[in-house]
Short mmCIF file of C-alpha atoms in Angstrom, two decimals:
data_model
loop_
_atom_site.label_atom_id
_atom_site.label_comp_id
_atom_site.label_asym_id
_atom_site.label_seq_id
_atom_site.Cartn_x
_atom_site.Cartn_y
_atom_site.Cartn_z
CA UNK A 1 -42.47 28.64 -15.51
CA UNK A 2 -39.18 27.24 -16.79
CA UNK A 3 -38.46 23.51 -16.67
CA UNK A 4 -36.00 23.62 -13.78
CA UNK A 5 -38.47 25.65 -11.73
CA UNK A 6 -41.15 23.06 -12.52
CA UNK A 7 -38.86 20.31 -11.19
CA UNK A 8 -38.28 22.31 -8.00
CA UNK A 9 -41.98 22.89 -7.39
CA UNK A 10 -42.97 19.27 -8.00
CA UNK A 11 -40.05 17.83 -6.03
CA UNK A 12 -40.71 20.06 -3.00
CA UNK A 13 -44.38 19.08 -3.03
CA UNK A 14 -43.63 15.37 -3.33
CA UNK A 15 -40.79 15.40 -0.80
CA UNK A 16 -43.01 17.21 1.72
CA UNK A 17 -45.86 14.75 1.16
CA UNK A 18 -43.93 11.48 0.93
CA UNK A 19 -40.44 12.05 2.33
CA UNK A 20 -37.12 11.88 0.55
CA UNK A 21 -36.79 8.10 0.45
CA UNK A 22 -40.35 7.45 -0.73
CA UNK A 23 -40.23 9.88 -3.64
CA UNK A 24 -38.71 8.25 -6.72
CA UNK A 25 -37.05 10.46 -9.31
CA UNK A 26 -39.26 8.87 -11.97
CA UNK A 27 -42.33 10.31 -10.24
CA UNK A 28 -40.74 13.77 -10.03
CA UNK A 29 -39.96 13.66 -13.75
CA UNK A 30 -43.41 12.37 -14.65
CA UNK A 31 -45.33 14.98 -12.61
CA UNK A 32 -43.01 17.81 -13.69
CA UNK A 33 -43.25 16.75 -17.33
CA UNK A 34 -39.46 17.10 -17.52
CA UNK A 35 -36.63 14.60 -17.28
CA UNK A 36 -35.03 15.49 -13.95
CA UNK A 37 -31.66 14.08 -15.02
CA UNK A 38 -31.28 16.75 -17.70
CA UNK A 39 -30.85 19.23 -14.84
CA UNK A 40 -29.58 17.15 -11.89
CA UNK A 41 -27.17 14.22 -12.02
CA UNK A 42 -28.54 12.54 -8.89
CA UNK A 43 -31.46 12.74 -6.51
CA UNK A 44 -29.05 13.92 -3.81
CA UNK A 45 -27.93 16.78 -6.05
CA UNK A 46 -31.59 17.78 -6.50
CA UNK A 47 -32.24 17.62 -2.75
CA UNK A 48 -29.25 19.83 -1.94
CA UNK A 49 -30.11 22.23 -4.74
CA UNK A 50 -33.64 22.59 -3.35
CA UNK A 51 -32.29 23.07 0.16
CA UNK A 52 -29.85 25.78 -0.98
CA UNK A 53 -32.53 27.49 -3.03
CA UNK A 54 -35.00 27.54 -0.11
CA UNK A 55 -32.32 28.58 2.38
CA UNK A 56 -31.08 31.40 0.15
CA UNK A 57 -34.64 32.62 -0.49
CA UNK A 58 -35.18 32.76 3.28
CA UNK A 59 -31.85 34.44 4.05
CA UNK A 60 -32.35 37.08 1.36
CA UNK A 61 -35.87 37.81 2.55
CA UNK A 62 -35.04 38.14 6.24
CA UNK A 63 -32.39 40.76 5.45
CA UNK A 64 -34.92 43.10 3.81
CA UNK A 65 -35.12 46.45 5.59
CA UNK A 66 -32.65 45.62 8.37
CA UNK A 67 -30.27 48.41 7.42
CA UNK A 68 -33.01 51.00 7.91
CA UNK A 69 -33.48 49.96 11.54
CA UNK A 70 -31.53 51.99 14.11
CA UNK A 71 -31.42 49.73 17.17
CA UNK A 72 -30.39 46.10 17.58
CA UNK A 73 -33.83 45.30 19.02
CA UNK A 74 -35.55 46.81 15.98
CA UNK A 75 -33.20 44.92 13.65
CA UNK A 76 -33.99 41.60 15.33
CA UNK A 77 -37.69 42.49 15.28
CA UNK A 78 -37.41 43.08 11.53
CA UNK A 79 -35.69 39.70 11.11
CA UNK A 80 -38.42 38.09 13.25
CA UNK A 81 -41.24 39.60 11.18
CA UNK A 82 -39.50 38.89 7.86
CA UNK A 83 -38.87 35.26 8.89
CA UNK A 84 -42.51 34.79 9.81
CA UNK A 85 -43.77 36.46 6.62
CA UNK A 86 -41.47 34.38 4.45
CA UNK A 87 -42.56 31.17 6.17
CA UNK A 88 -46.28 31.80 5.82
CA UNK A 89 -45.95 33.06 2.23
CA UNK A 90 -43.65 30.21 1.17
CA UNK A 91 -45.16 27.36 3.12
CA UNK A 92 -43.90 24.55 0.89
CA UNK A 93 -40.32 25.83 1.00
CA UNK A 94 -40.56 26.46 4.76
CA UNK A 95 -41.86 22.94 5.36
CA UNK A 96 -39.07 21.49 3.21
CA UNK A 97 -36.44 23.25 5.32
CA UNK A 98 -38.17 22.16 8.54
CA UNK A 99 -38.41 18.53 7.56
CA UNK A 100 -35.11 18.01 5.85
CA UNK A 101 -32.52 20.50 7.16
CA UNK A 102 -31.10 17.82 9.45
CA UNK A 103 -31.39 15.03 6.90
CA UNK A 104 -28.22 13.09 6.11
CA UNK A 105 -28.89 14.01 2.46
CA UNK A 106 -28.08 17.66 3.13
CA UNK A 107 -24.37 18.40 2.97
CA UNK A 108 -22.90 19.80 6.21
CA UNK A 109 -21.33 22.72 4.35
CA UNK A 110 -24.76 23.74 3.07
CA UNK A 111 -26.15 23.70 6.61
CA UNK A 112 -23.24 25.62 8.15
CA UNK A 113 -23.25 28.39 5.54
CA UNK A 114 -26.85 29.26 6.42
CA UNK A 115 -26.15 29.31 10.15
CA UNK A 116 -23.13 31.64 9.84
CA UNK A 117 -25.27 34.61 8.78
CA UNK A 118 -27.30 34.43 11.98
CA UNK A 119 -24.38 33.59 14.22
CA UNK A 120 -22.50 36.79 13.34
CA UNK A 121 -25.59 38.88 14.05
CA UNK A 122 -26.15 37.19 17.43
CA UNK A 123 -22.46 37.53 18.34
CA UNK A 124 -22.87 41.28 17.88
CA UNK A 125 -25.81 41.31 20.30
CA UNK A 126 -23.89 39.35 22.91
CA UNK A 127 -20.79 41.51 22.51
CA UNK A 128 -22.84 44.71 22.96
CA UNK A 129 -24.52 43.08 26.00
CA UNK A 130 -27.96 43.44 24.43
CA UNK A 131 -28.83 39.75 24.42
CA UNK A 132 -27.93 37.03 26.88
CA UNK A 133 -24.44 35.61 26.83
CA UNK A 134 -24.69 31.93 26.00
CA UNK A 135 -22.94 29.54 23.66
CA UNK A 136 -23.62 31.23 20.33
CA UNK A 137 -24.73 28.06 18.55
CA UNK A 138 -27.06 27.17 21.40
CA UNK A 139 -28.46 30.70 21.24
CA UNK A 140 -28.87 30.34 17.47
CA UNK A 141 -30.92 27.13 17.84
CA UNK A 142 -33.11 28.63 20.57
CA UNK A 143 -33.84 31.74 18.50
CA UNK A 144 -34.53 29.87 15.26
CA UNK A 145 -36.72 27.40 17.16
CA UNK A 146 -38.82 30.29 18.45
CA UNK A 147 -39.05 31.78 14.96
CA UNK A 148 -40.12 28.39 13.59
CA UNK A 149 -42.69 27.93 16.35
CA UNK A 150 -44.32 31.21 15.37
CA UNK A 151 -44.45 30.27 11.70
CA UNK A 152 -45.84 26.81 12.48
CA UNK A 153 -48.47 28.32 14.75
CA UNK A 154 -49.56 30.83 12.11
CA UNK A 155 -49.63 28.22 9.34
CA UNK A 156 -51.78 25.90 11.46
CA UNK A 157 -53.96 28.55 13.12
CA UNK A 158 -57.64 28.69 12.24
CA UNK A 159 -57.56 32.44 12.73
CA UNK A 160 -55.96 34.84 10.29
CA UNK A 161 -53.33 36.15 12.70
CA UNK A 162 -50.52 36.87 10.23
CA UNK A 163 -51.78 40.43 9.67
CA UNK A 164 -52.77 40.94 13.30
CA UNK A 165 -50.30 43.53 14.64
CA UNK A 166 -51.32 42.87 18.25
CA UNK A 167 -50.53 39.16 17.90
CA UNK A 168 -47.18 39.87 16.19
CA UNK A 169 -46.28 42.40 18.91
CA UNK A 170 -47.18 39.90 21.63
CA UNK A 171 -45.18 37.15 19.91
CA UNK A 172 -42.14 39.37 19.53
CA UNK A 173 -42.36 40.54 23.15
CA UNK A 174 -42.41 36.92 24.34
CA UNK A 175 -39.43 36.13 22.13
CA UNK A 176 -37.50 39.27 23.10
CA UNK A 177 -38.03 38.78 26.84
CA UNK A 178 -36.44 35.36 26.51
CA UNK A 179 -33.18 36.54 24.89
CA UNK A 180 -32.59 40.11 26.07
CA UNK A 181 -30.01 40.68 28.74
#
């Protein structure tokens, strides 16, 4: 693992465990075995870099296989399943996004860029009268909240439901019935 990657891993772990304010850069450097300031000028720069890295990992993963799907419903199902799989397979990164995406440390431009990908997709569904017509940003937050609820449930579940097709089908049906027109 390269040194910058080591900083990312340690910082995500420590930020998730202790919060942003209670994690000194000296501790990140010590546990990573690398001087953080060789790679990041400030703690805020590190935080935003981690956020962008996690966000981009998620966005790239949820797009996998969408183009092969024929219907809007199947495309959104693919996004739903990809989002869940990414969250349960990248729990530390998922938890970082969950805890800190609304932090004042995260630059607004970084937040908005991630939202725009989803918003365009949901606008298409509204325009084609496939999903309910609501304020697009409100719709975005409802949909992402439902995605996040599924990931949180699966992460915290005692049962191994992530590979349970019946559970995933039921979860998607509940989600879809809430947004379809």
